Short mmCIF file of C-alpha atoms and ligand atoms in Angstrom, two decimals:
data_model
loop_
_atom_site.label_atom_id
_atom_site.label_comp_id
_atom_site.label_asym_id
_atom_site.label_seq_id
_atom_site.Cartn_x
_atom_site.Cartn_y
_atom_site.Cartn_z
CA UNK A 1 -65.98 74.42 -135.15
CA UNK A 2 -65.60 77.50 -133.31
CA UNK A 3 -63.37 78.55 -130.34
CA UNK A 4 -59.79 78.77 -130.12
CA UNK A 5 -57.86 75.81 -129.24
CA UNK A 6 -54.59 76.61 -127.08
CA UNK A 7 -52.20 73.90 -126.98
CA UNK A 8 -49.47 73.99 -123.97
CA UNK A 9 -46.63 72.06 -124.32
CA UNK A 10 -45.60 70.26 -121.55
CA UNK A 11 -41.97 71.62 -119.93
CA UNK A 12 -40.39 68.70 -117.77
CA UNK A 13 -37.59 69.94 -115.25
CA UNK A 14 -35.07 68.23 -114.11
CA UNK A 15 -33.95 70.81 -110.61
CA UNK A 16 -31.07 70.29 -108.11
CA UNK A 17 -30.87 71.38 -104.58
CA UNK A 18 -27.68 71.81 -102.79
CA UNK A 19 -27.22 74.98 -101.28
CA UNK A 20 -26.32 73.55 -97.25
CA UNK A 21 -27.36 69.91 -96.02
CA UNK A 22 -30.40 68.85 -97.90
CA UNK A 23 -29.46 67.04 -100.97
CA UNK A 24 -32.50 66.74 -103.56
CA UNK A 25 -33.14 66.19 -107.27
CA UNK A 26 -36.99 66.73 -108.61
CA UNK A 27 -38.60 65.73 -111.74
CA UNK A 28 -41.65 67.82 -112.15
CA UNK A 29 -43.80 68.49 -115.11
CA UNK A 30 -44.99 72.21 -116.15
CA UNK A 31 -48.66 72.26 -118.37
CA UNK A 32 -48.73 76.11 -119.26
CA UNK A 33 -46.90 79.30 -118.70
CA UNK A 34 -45.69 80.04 -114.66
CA UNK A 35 -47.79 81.07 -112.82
CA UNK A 36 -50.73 79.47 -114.10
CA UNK A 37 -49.52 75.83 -115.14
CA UNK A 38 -50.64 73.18 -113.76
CA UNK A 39 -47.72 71.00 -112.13
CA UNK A 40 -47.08 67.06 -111.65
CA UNK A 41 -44.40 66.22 -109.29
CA UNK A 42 -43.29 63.05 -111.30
CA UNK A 43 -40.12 62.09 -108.65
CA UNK A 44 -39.35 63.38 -105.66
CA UNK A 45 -35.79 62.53 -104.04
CA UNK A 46 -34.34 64.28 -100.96
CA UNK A 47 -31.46 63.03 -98.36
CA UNK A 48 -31.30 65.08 -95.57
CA UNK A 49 -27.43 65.28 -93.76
CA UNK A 50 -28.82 66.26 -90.25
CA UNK A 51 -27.65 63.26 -88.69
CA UNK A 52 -24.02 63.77 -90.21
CA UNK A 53 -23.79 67.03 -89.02
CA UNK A 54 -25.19 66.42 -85.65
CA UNK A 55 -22.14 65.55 -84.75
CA UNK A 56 -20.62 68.58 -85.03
CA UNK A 57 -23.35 70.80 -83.81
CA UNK A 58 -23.76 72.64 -87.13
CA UNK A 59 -22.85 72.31 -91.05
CA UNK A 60 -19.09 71.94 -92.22
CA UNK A 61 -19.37 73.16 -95.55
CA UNK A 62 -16.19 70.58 -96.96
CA UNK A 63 -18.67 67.84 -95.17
CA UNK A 64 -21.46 68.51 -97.00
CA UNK A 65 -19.85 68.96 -99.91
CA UNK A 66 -18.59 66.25 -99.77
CA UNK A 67 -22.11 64.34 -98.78
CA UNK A 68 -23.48 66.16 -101.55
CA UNK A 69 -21.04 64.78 -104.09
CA UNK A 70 -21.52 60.77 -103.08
CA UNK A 71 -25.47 61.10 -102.86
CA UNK A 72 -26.64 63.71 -105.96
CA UNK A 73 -26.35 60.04 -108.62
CA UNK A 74 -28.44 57.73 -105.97
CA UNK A 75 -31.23 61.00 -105.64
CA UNK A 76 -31.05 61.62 -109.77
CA UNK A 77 -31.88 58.07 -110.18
CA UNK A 78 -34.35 57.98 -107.06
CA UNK A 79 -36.02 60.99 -108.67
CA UNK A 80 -35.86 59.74 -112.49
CA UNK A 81 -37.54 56.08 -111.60
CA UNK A 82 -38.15 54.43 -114.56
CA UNK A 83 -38.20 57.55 -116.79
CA UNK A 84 -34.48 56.96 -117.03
CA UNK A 85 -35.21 52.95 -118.51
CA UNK A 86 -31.89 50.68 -117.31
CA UNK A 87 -30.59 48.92 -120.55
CA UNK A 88 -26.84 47.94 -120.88
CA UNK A 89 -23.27 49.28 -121.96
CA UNK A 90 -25.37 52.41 -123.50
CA UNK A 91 -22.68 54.42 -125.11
CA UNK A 92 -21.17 58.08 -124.17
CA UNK A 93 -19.93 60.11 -127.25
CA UNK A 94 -15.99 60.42 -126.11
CA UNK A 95 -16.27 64.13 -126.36
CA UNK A 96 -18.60 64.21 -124.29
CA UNK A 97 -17.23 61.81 -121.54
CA UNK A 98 -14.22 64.19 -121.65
CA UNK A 99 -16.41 67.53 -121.42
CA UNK A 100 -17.77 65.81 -118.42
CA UNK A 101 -14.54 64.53 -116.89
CA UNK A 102 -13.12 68.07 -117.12
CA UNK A 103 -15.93 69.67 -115.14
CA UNK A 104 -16.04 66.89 -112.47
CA UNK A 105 -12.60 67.50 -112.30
CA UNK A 106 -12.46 68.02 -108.56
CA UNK A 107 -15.41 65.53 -107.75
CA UNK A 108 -13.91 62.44 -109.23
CA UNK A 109 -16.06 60.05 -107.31
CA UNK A 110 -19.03 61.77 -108.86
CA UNK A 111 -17.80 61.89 -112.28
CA UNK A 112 -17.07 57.91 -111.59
CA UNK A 113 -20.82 57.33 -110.43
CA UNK A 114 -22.68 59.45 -113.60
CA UNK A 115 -20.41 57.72 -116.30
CA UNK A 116 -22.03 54.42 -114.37
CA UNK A 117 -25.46 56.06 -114.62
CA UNK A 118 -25.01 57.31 -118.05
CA UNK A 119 -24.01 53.28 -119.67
CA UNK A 120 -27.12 51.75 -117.51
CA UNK A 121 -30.09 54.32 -117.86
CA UNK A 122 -31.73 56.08 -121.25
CA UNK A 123 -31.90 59.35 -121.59
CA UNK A 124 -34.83 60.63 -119.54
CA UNK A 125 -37.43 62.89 -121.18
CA UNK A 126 -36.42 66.23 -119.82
CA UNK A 127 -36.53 70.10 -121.54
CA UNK A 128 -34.27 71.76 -118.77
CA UNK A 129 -32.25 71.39 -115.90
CA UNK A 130 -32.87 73.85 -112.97
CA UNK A 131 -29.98 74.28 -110.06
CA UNK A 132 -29.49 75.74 -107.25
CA UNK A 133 -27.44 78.74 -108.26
CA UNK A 134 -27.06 80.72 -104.60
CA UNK A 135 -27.53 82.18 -102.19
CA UNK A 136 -25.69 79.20 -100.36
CA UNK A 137 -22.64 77.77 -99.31
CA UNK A 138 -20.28 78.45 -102.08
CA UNK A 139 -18.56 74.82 -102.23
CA UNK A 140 -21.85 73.21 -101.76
CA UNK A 141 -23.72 74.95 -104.35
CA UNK A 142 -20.71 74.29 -106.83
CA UNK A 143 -21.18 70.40 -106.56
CA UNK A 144 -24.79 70.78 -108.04
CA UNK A 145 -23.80 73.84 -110.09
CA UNK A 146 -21.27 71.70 -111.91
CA UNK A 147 -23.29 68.44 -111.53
CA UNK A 148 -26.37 70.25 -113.16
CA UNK A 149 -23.67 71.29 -115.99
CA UNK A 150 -22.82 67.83 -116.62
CA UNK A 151 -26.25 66.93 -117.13
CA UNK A 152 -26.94 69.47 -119.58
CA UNK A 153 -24.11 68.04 -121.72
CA UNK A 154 -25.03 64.96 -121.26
CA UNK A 155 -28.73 64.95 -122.48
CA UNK A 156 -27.71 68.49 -124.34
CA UNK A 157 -30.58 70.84 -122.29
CA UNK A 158 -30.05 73.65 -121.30
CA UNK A 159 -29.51 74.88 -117.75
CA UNK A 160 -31.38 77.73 -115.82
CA UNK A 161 -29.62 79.13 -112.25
CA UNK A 162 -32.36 79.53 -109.35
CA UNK A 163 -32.82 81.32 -106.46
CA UNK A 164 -32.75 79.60 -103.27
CA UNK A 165 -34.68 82.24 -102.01
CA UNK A 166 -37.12 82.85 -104.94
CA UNK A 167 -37.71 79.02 -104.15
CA UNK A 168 -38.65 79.47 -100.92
CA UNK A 169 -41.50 82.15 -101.70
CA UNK A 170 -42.89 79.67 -104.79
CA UNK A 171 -43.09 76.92 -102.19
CA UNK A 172 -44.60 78.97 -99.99
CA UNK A 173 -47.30 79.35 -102.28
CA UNK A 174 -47.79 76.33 -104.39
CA UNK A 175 -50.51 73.63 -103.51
CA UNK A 176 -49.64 70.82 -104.81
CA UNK A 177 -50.33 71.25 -108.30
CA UNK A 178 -50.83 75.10 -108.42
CA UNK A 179 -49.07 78.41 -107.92
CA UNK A 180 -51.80 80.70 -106.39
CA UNK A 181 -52.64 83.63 -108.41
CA UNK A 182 -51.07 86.27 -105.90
CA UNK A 183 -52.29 89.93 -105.99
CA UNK A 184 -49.77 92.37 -105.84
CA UNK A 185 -48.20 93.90 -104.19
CA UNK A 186 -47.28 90.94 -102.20
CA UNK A 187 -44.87 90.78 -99.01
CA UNK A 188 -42.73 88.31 -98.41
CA UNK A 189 -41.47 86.89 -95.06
CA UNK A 190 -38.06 85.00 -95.33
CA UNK A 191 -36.96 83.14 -92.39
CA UNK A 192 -34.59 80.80 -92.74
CA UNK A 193 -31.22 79.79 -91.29
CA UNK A 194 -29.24 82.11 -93.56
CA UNK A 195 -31.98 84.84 -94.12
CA UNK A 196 -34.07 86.95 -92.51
CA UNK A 197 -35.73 89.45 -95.22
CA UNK A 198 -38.98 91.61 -96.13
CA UNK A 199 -39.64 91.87 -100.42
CA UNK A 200 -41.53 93.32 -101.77
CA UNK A 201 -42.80 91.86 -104.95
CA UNK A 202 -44.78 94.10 -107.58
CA UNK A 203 -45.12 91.31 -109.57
CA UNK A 204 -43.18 87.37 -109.85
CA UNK A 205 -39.64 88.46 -110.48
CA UNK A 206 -39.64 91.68 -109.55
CA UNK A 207 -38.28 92.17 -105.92
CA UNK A 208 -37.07 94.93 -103.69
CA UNK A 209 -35.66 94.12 -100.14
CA UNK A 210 -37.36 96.46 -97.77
CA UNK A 211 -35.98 95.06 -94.73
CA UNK A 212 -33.31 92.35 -93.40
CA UNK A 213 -31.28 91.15 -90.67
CA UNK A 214 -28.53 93.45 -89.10
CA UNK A 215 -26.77 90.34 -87.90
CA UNK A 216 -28.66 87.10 -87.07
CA UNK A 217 -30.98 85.23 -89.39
CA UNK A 218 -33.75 84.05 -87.58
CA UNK A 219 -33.07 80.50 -87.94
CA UNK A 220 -29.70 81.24 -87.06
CA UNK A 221 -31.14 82.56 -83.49
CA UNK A 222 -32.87 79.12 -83.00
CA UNK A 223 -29.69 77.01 -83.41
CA UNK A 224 -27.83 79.35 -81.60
CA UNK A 225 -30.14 79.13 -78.47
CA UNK A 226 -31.03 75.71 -79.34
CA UNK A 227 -27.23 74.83 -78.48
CA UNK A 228 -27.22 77.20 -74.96
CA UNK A 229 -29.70 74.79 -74.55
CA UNK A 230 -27.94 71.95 -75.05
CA UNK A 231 -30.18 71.10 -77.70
CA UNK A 232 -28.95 69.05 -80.88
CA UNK A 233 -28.66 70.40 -84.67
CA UNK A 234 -30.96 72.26 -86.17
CA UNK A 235 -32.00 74.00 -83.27
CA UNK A 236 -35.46 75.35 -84.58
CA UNK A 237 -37.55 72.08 -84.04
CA UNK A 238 -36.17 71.49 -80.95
CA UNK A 239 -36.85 74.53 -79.48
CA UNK A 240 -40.29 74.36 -81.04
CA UNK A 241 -41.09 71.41 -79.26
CA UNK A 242 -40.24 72.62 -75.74
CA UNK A 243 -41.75 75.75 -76.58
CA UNK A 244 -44.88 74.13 -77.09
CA UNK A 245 -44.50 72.27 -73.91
CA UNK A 246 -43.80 75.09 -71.92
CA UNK A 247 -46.61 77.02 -73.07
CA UNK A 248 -48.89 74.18 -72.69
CA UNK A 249 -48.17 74.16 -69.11
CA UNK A 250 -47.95 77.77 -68.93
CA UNK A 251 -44.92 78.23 -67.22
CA UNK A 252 -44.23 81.33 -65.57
CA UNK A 253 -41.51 83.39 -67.57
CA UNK A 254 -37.79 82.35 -66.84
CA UNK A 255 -36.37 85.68 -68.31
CA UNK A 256 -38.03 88.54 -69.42
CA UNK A 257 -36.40 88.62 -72.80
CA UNK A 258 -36.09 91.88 -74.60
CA UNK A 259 -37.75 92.35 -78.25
CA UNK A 260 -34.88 94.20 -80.26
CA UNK A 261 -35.98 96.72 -82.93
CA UNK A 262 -39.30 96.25 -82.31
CA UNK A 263 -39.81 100.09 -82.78
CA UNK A 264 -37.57 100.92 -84.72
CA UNK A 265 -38.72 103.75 -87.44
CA UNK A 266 -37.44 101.00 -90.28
CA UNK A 267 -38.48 97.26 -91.16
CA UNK A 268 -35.12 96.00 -90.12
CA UNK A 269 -34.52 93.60 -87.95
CA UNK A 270 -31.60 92.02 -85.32
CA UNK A 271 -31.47 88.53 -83.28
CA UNK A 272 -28.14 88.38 -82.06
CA UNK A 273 -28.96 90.47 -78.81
CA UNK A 274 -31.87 88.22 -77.99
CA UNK A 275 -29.46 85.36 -78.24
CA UNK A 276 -27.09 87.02 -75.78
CA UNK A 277 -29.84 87.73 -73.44
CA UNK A 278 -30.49 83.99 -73.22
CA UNK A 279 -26.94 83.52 -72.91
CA UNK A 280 -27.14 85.68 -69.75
CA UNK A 281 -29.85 84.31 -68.90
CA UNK A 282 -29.00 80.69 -68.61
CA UNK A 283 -24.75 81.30 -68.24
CA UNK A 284 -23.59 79.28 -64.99
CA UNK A 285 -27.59 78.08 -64.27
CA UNK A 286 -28.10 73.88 -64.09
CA UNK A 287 -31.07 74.13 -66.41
CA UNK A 288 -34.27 72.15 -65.51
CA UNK A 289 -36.22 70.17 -68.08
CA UNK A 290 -38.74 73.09 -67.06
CA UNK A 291 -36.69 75.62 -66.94
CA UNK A 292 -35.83 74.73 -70.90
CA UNK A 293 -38.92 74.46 -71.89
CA UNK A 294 -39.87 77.68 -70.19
CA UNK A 295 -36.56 79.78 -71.85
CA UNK A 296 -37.38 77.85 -75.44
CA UNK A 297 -41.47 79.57 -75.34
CA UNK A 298 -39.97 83.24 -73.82
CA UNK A 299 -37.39 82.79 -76.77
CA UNK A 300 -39.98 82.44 -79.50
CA UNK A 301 -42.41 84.22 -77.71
CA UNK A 302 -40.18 87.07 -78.29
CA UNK A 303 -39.01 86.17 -82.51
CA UNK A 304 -42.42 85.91 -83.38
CA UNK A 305 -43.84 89.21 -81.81
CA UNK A 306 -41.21 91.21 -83.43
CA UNK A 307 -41.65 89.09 -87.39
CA UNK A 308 -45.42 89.88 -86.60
CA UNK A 309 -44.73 93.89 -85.45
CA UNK A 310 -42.39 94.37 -88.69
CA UNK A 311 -44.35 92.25 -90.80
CA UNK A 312 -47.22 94.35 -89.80
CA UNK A 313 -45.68 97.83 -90.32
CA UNK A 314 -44.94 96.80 -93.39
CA UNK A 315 -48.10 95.56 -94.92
CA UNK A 316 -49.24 98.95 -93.77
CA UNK A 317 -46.68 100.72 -94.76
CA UNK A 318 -47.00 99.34 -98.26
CA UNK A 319 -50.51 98.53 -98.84
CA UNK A 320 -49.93 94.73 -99.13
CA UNK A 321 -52.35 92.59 -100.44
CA UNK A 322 -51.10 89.05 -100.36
CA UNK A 323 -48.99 87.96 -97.29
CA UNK A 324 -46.26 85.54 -97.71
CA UNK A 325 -44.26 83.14 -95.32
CA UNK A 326 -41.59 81.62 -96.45
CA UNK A 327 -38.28 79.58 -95.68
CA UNK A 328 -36.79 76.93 -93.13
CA UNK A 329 -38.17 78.91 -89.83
CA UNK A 330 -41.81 79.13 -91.57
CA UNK A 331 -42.19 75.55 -90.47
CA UNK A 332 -42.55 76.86 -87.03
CA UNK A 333 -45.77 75.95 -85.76
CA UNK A 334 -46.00 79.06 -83.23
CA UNK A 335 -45.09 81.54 -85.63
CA UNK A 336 -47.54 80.08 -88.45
CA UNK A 337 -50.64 79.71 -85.94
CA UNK A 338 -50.02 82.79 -84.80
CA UNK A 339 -49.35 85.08 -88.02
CA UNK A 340 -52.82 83.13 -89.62
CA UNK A 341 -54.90 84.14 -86.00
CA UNK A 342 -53.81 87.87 -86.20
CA UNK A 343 -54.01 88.75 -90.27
CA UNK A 344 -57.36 86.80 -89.98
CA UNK A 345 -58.68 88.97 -87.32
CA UNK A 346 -57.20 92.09 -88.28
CA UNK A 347 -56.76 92.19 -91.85
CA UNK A 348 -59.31 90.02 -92.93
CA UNK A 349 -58.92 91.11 -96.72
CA UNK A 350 -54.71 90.25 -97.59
CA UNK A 351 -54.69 86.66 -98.00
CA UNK A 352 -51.76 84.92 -96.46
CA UNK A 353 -49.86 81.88 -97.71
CA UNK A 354 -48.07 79.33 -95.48
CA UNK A 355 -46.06 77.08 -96.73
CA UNK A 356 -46.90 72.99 -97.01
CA UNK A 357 -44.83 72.20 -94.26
CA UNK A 358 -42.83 69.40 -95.79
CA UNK A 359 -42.01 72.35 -98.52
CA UNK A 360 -40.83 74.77 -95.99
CA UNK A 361 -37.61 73.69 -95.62
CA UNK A 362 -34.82 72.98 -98.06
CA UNK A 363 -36.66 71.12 -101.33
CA UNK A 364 -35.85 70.49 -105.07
CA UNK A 365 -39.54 71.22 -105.90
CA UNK A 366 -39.38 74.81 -105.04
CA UNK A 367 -36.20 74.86 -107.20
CA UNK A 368 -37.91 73.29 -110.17
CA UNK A 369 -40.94 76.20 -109.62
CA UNK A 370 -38.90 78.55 -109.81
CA UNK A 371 -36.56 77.23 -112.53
CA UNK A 372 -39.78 77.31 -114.49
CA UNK A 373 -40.55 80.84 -113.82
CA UNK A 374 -37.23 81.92 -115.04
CA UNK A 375 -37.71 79.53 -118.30
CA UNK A 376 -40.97 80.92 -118.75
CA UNK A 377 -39.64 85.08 -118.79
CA UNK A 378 -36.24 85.07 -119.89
CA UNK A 379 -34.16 83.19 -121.95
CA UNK A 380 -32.50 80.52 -120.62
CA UNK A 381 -28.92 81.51 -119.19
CA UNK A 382 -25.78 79.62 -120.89
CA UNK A 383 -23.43 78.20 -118.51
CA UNK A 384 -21.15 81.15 -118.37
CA UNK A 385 -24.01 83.42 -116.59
CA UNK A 386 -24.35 80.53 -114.49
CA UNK A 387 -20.95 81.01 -113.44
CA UNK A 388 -21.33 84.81 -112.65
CA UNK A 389 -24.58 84.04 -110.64
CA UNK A 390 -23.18 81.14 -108.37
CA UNK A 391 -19.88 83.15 -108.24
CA UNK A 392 -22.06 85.98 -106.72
CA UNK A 393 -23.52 83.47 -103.95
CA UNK A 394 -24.81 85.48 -101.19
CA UNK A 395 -26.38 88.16 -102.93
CA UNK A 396 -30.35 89.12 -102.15
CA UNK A 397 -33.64 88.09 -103.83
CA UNK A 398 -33.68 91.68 -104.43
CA UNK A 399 -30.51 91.66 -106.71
CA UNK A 400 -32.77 89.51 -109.22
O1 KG4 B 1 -34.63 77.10 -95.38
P1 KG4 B 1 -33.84 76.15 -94.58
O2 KG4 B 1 -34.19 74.69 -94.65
O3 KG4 B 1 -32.32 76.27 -94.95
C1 KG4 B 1 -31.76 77.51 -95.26
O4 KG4 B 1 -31.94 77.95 -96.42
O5 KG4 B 1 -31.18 78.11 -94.33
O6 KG4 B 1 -33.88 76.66 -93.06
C2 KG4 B 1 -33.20 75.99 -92.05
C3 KG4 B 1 -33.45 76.71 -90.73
C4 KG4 B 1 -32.62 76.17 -89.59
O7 KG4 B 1 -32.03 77.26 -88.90
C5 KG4 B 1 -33.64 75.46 -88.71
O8 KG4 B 1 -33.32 75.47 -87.33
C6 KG4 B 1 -34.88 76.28 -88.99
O9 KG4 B 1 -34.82 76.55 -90.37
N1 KG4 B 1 -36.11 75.55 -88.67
C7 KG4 B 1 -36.98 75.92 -87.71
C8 KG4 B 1 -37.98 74.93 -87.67
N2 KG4 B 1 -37.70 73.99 -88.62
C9 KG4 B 1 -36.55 74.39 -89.22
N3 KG4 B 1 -36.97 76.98 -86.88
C10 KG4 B 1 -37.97 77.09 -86.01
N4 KG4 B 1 -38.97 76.18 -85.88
C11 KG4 B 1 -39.02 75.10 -86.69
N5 KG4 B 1 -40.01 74.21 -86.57
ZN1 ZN B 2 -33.60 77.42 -97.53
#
């Protein structure tokens, strides 16, 4: 027999989501080393809080924490299926029921619903636990930080911290069942309702920021204008559907909109004055169903030549060779039609990646990607790193 025979050994990972309204718990296999394993999303569980927050035009962090704390135990066992078998009275070592009690201290609903879970359902086959360690909102992200904690003592795994963001760009580029082998450097596009940001990447895990937001995220814009508009929560579909409207009938401009930084020497980049020019632009008006559709295209009109200018400047600037779009606003259907119609025809050699829609926004899968490129380079973080990274919430991709 010749050859060398290479056995992988398959990683399963458990991963969390809760950084703002989505609540979500993966089980997803790993065959080989990130980035070339193969993947198997095994369960799948997300509960979107859109409708509770409706209500209040936007996301009250105590809300969805406290969302987030009643539905992480329905999702874990949604997500599990029968790889956590039900039996009957299983039992808890008491140290361990008190470890957990102490760290669900403050959730004691949750702590209530996982004892429950952990006396009617076997220990599931899993090698890690990956959570959503920030950026996010803080009290959010502690509910799965600490839920993801529990777990770990509970099956004794360990636990790796992710980056939302890092998420977002794996998503961005995973098929299905593969990451795509990216050439580097790469460029990635972060829009999302907390984030607008240019990294660089020289390789998977190494980052550097090259531009951002002065004020505004992107997504941030959209429900901002979205609710000038009268428009419910999150703004960025709804805008995106009587954008698509309005171009379709080619209305003629309501407001010529400016398109801020767009020349700037730098790859920075600022929303809040294009909000305030719709403001203006609508204040005192009795809008028309036209008249919103015609304001929602000039508003996106005007994001996505200025994500396309920067963008641009920067693959140039840089010598990019793989293009990628990431995060909640990369959903868009404008701004992805029209980013794949312009690098096609101008820069027919960088290969750009769009996200699978349904992975663009807010998703445990990306978090159990990226959980398994952290497993795969570094040692896995105890729980007291943990703490330091959630602690430090808001910090940058780039601070990787
Ligand atoms: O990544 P994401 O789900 O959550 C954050 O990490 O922020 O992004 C949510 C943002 C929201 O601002 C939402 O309005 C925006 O993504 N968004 C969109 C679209 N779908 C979601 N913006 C524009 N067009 C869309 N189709
Ligand atoms: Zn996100």
């Amino acid at each position: 027999m010749t050859g060398l025979y290479v056995y992988y050994t398959a990683m399963r990972i458990l991963s969390i989501e809760t950084s703002c309204d989505e609540t979500a718990v993966s089980l997803v296999e790993a065959n080989g080393d990130f980035p070339a394993a193969e993947y198997r999303i095994l369960g799948n569980a997300l509960f979107s809080q859109i409708d509770i927050h409706r209500e209040y035009g936007g996301v009250f962090p105590a809300v969805a924490k406290r969302e987030h704390a009643k539905t992480l135990v329905p999702m874990l066992e949604k997500a599990l299926g029968t790889e956590a078998a039900s039996g009957q009275n299983l039992s808890i070592d008491g140290k361990v029921l008190a470890a957990l009690q102490e760290l669900l201290e403050r959730e004691p609903g949750l702590f209530e619903q996982l004892k429950e879970f952990a006396t009617t359902h076997a220990r599931p086959d899993i090698d890690f636990v990956a959570v959503t360690a920030g950026p996010g909102l803080e009290p959010t992200l502690w509910v799965g930080v600490n839920f993801a904690k529990a777990l770990a003592i509970l099956w004794d795994v360990p636990v790796v911290g992710v980056n939302h963001m890092e998420g977002h760009v794996v998503a961005s580029v995973f098929d299905g069942n593969k990451v795509a082998s990216l050439q580097f450097p790469a460029l990635a596009l972060l829009i999302s309702g907390g984030h607008t940001e240019l990294i660089k990447m020289t390789g998977w895990q190494a980052y550097e920021r090259v531009g951002q937001t002065r004020d505004d995220a992107v997504g941030e814009a959209f429900d901002k204008v979205a609710r000038l508009l009268g428009l419910p929560y999150p703004g960025g579909p709804e805008i995106s559907r009587l954008a698509k409207l309005g171009r379709e009938a080619d209305l003629p401009p309501f407001h010529k909109l400016p398109r801020p930084m767009l020349d700037s020497n730098d790859l920075d980049f600022s929303f809040s004055g294009l909000k305030t020019a719709v403001r203006y632009a609508v204040e005192g008006k009795e809008l028309s169903e036209t008249d919103k559709q015609a304001i929602a295209r000039d508003f996106e009109d005007a994001v996505t030549e200025v994500l396309l200018k920067k963008t641009e400047k920067a693959v140039n600037d840089l010598g990019i060779k793989s293009l990628i779009l990431g995060g909640g606003v990369s959903a868009n259907r404008h701004i992805r039609d029209t980013f794949a119609a312009y690098f096609a025809r101008e820069y027919p050699d960088l290969s750009l990646y769009l996200p699978d829609p349904k992975l663009s926004t807010d998703n445990s899968i990306m978090i159990a990607l990226a959980g398994h490129a952290r497993a795969s380079q570094t040692l896995l973080p105890t729980l007291e790193t943990l703490t330091t990274i959630v602690a430090n919430g808001n910090r940058s991709l780039a601070d990787e």
